[in-house]
XYZ file of C-alpha atoms in Angstrom:
307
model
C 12.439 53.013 23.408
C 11.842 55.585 25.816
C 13.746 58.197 24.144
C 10.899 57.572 20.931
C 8.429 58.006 23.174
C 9.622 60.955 24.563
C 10.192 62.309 20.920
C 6.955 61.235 19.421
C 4.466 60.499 21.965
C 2.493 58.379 19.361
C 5.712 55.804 19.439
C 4.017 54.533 22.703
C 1.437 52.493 20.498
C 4.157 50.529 18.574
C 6.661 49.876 21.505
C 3.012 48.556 23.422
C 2.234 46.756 20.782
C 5.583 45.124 20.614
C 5.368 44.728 24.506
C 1.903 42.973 24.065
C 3.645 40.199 21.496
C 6.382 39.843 24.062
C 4.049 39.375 26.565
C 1.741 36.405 24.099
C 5.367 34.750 22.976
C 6.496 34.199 26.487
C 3.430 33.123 28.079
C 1.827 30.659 25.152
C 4.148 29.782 22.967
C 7.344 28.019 22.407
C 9.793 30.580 21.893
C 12.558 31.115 24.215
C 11.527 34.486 25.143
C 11.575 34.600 29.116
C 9.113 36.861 31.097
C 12.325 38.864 32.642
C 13.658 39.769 29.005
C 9.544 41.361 28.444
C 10.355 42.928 31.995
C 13.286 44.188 30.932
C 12.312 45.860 27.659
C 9.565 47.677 29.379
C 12.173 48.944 32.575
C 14.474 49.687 29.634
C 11.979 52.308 28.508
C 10.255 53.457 32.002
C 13.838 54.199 32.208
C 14.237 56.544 30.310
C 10.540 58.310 30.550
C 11.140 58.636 34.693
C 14.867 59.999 33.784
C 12.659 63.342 31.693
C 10.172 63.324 34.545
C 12.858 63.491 37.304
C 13.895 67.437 37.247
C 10.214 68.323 36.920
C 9.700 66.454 40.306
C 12.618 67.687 42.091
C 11.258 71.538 41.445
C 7.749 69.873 42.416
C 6.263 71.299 38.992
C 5.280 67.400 37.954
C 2.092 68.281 36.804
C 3.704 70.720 33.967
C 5.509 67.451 32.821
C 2.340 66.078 32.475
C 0.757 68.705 30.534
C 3.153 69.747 28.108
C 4.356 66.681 27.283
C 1.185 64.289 27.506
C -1.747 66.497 27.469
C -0.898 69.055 25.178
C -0.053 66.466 22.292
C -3.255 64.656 23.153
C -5.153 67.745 22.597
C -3.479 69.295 19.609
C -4.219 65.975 17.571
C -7.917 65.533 18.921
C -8.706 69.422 17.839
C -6.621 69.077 14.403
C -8.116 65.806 13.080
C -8.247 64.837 9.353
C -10.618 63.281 6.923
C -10.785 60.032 6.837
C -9.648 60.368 3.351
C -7.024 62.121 3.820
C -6.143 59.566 6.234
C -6.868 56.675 3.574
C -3.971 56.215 1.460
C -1.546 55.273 3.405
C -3.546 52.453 4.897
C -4.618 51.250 1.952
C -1.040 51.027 0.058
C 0.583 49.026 3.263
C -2.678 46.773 3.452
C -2.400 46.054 -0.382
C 1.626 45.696 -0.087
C 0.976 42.995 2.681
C -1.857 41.196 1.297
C 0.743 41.071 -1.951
C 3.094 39.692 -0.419
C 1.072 37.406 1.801
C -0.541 35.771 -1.446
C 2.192 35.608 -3.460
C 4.166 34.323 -0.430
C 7.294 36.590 -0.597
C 7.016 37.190 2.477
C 7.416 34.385 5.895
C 4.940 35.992 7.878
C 5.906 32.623 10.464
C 9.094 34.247 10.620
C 9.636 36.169 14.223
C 12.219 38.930 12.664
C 8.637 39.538 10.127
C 6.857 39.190 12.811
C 8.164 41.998 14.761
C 8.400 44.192 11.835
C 4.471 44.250 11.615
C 3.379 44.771 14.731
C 5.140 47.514 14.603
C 4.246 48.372 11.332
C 0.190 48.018 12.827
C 1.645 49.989 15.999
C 2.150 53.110 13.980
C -0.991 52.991 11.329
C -2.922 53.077 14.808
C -1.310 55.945 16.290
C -1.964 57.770 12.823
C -5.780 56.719 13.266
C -6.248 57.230 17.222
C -4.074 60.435 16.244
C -6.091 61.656 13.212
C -3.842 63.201 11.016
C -0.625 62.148 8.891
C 2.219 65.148 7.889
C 4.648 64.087 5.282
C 7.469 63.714 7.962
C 5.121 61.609 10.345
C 6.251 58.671 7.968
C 9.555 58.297 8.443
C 8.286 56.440 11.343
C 6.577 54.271 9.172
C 9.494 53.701 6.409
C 12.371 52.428 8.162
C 10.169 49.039 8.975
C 7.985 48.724 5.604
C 10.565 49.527 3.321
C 12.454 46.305 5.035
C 9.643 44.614 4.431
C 9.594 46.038 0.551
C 13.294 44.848 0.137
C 12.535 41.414 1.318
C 9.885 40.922 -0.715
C 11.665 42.382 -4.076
C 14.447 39.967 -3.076
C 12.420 37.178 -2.958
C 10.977 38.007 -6.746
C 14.524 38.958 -7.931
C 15.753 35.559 -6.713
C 12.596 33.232 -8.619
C 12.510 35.057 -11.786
C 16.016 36.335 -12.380
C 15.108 39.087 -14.321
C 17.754 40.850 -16.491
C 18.057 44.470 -15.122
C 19.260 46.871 -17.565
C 22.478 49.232 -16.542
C 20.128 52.086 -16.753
C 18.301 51.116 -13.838
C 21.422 50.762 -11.933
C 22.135 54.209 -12.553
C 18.308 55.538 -11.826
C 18.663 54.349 -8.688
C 21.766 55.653 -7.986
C 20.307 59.624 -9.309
C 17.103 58.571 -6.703
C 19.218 60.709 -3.518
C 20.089 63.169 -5.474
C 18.687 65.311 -3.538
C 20.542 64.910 -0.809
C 24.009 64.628 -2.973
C 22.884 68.620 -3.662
C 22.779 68.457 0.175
C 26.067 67.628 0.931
C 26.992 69.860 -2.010
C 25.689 72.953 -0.144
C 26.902 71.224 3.369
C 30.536 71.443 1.546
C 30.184 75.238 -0.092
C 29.111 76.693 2.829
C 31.951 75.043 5.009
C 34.679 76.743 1.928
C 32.680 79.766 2.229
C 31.388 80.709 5.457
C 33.600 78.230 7.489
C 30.181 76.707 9.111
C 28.613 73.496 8.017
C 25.501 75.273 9.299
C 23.513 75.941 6.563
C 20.213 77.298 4.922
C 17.971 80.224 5.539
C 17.581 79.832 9.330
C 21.168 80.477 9.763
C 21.738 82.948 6.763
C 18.788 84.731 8.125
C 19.719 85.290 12.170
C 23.641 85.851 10.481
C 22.167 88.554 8.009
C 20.428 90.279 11.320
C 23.770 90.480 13.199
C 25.702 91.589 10.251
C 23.200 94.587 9.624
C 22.614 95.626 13.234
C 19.151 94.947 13.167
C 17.361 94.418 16.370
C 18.130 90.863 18.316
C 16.022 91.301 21.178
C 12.563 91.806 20.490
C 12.149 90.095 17.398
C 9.730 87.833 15.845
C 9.880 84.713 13.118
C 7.344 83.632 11.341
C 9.582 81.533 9.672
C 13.154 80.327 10.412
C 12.188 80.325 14.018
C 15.938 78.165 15.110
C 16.336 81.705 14.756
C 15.927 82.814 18.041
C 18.413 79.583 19.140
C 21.014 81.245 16.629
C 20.453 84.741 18.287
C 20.719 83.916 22.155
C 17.376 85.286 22.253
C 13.648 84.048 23.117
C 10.428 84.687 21.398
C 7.798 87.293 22.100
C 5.272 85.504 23.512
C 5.459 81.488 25.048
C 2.663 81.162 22.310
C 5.082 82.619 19.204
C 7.826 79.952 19.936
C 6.832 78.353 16.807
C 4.673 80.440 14.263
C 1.821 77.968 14.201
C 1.132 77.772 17.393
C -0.040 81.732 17.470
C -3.225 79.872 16.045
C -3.193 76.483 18.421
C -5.466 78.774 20.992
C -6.496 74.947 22.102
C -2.602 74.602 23.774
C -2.780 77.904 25.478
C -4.525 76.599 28.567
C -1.035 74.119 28.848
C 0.978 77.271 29.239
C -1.478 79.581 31.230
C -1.423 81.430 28.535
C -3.427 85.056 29.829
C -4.931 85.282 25.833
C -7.853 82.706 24.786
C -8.435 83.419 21.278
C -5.290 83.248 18.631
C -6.333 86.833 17.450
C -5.885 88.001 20.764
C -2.708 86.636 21.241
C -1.834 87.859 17.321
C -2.942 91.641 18.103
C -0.785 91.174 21.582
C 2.196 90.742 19.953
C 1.704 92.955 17.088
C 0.351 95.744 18.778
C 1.852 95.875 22.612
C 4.950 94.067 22.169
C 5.569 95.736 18.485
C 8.732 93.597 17.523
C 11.490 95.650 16.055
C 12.601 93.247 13.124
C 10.264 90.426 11.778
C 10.813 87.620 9.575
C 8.864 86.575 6.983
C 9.147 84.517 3.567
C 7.800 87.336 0.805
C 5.082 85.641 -1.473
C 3.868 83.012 0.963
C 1.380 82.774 3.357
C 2.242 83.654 7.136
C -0.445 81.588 8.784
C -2.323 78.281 7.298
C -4.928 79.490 4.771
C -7.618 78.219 7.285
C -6.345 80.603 9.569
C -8.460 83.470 7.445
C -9.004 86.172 10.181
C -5.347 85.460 11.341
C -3.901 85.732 7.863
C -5.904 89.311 6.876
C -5.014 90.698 10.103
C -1.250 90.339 9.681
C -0.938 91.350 6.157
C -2.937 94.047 6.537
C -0.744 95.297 9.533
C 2.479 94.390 8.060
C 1.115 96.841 4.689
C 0.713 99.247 7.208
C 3.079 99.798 9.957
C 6.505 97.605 8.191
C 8.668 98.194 5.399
């Protein structure tokens, strides 16, 4: 538990939550569910959180633990919030899903294991809320638990109405991976060919640099940034690790960062630090398309001064 939090700070809602039914089951209920084993679950994570916080203290920088990994996410998601309907849908497909299954009774929502499932199915829909925004990969820590919930409940119809499931379905849901069949495909290839299961454009991309002698030291990614992992080498700028964060000029103040304004930090790089070899992906935008100044500035520089 206290590995997910460290991971995705927003986990901490769901394992609270989960912490808070503990808490209800022992105290007014029948349950055997002890007040040590609610104890236990939270020491289990503390664990793990004091474990990260440890080297921090022993160099007495604590307080940089604390920013970066607590403040900084708190203020990226407060500055960066979405519409409420953007935020809408997925709320409103997991509270029609449950009211579904609730009225048509597929699901035993007296059953603990169900139970547990939704509070920390509820645990997760409020970090997205209290966070403000949802990115396509922010729900694979909403899956896992729903589509459990999903199976159950298609389980439950299967088993009343016995429908007769034609073979072609059997073999629809067998094509619905496919995509990551084609994965393993290229995982495979580039093992025969290269002799690395290491694959895709942010290794082809820092291997291309070393094969043509290009320069490994002071250069810059705006995309394929494992890049600089694959070279041995660090970024320009603290700012530049990832790409986006040129234009996060609400984080700088977590890294003492001496630049304010994301155009600064932009013409800093560009312009006094002048990186050798740069990294782009032709025909798509460096910078978000809200990022207008940003985006002009770049292109118009790259035009100029790089091939």
């Amino acid at each position: 538990m206290g590995a997910t939090v460290m991971v995705k700070l927003n986990m901490a809602f769901p394992i609270l939550f989960l912490r808070f039914f503990l808490c209800y089951e022992s105290i007014f209920t029948n349950r055997k569910t002890s007040f040590v084993q609610v104890v236990l679950f939270g020491t289990g994570a503390l664990t793990v959180i004091l474990a990260t916080v440890t080297p921090y203290f022993l160099n007495d920088i604590t307080y940089t633990w604390w920013e970066s990994v607590i403040l900084a996410p708190l203020e990226y998601t407060e500055a960066r919030r979405y519409s409420v309907f953007k935020l809408a849908p997925i709320f409103v497909i997991t509270a029609v899903f449950l009211f579904y299954a609730h009225k048509s009774k597929n699901l035993d929502f007296k059953n603990r294991n169900i139970q547990l499932l939704l509070i920390t199915i509820i645990g997760v829909l409020f970090s997205f809320a209290k966070g403000g925004r949802i990115n396509g990969h922010y729900l694979i820590q909403l899956h896992p638990m729903l589509l459990i919930l999903v199976g159950v409940v298609v389980n439950n119809l299967i088993t009343v109405h016995k429908p007769k499931i034609p073979a072609y379905l059997a073999v629809i849901g067998l094509l619905i991976p496919a995509e990551s069949y084609l994965e393993y495909v290229n995982v495979i290839n580039n093992k025969i060919e290269k002799g690395t299961i290491f694959n895709g454009e942010g290794f082809s991309t820092s291997q291309f640099i070393l094969e043509n002698q290009l320069e490994t030291k002071n250069v810059l990614f705006f995309e394929y940034h494992i890049g600089y992992w694959n070279l041995g080498t660090l970024p320009p700028t603290t700012a530049s690790t990832h790409p986006s964060n040129i234009c996060r000029d609400e984080l700088f103040t977590f890294f003492k960062n001496p630049r304010k304004k994301s155009i600064e930090e932009l013409k800093f790089i560009m312009e006094e630090l002048q990186p050798k070899t740069i990294v782009i992906r032709t025909g798509k935008r460096i910078f978000d398309k809200k990022e207008v100044e940003e985006n002009q500035y770049i292109d118009d520089y790259l035009a100029k001064h790089y091939a």
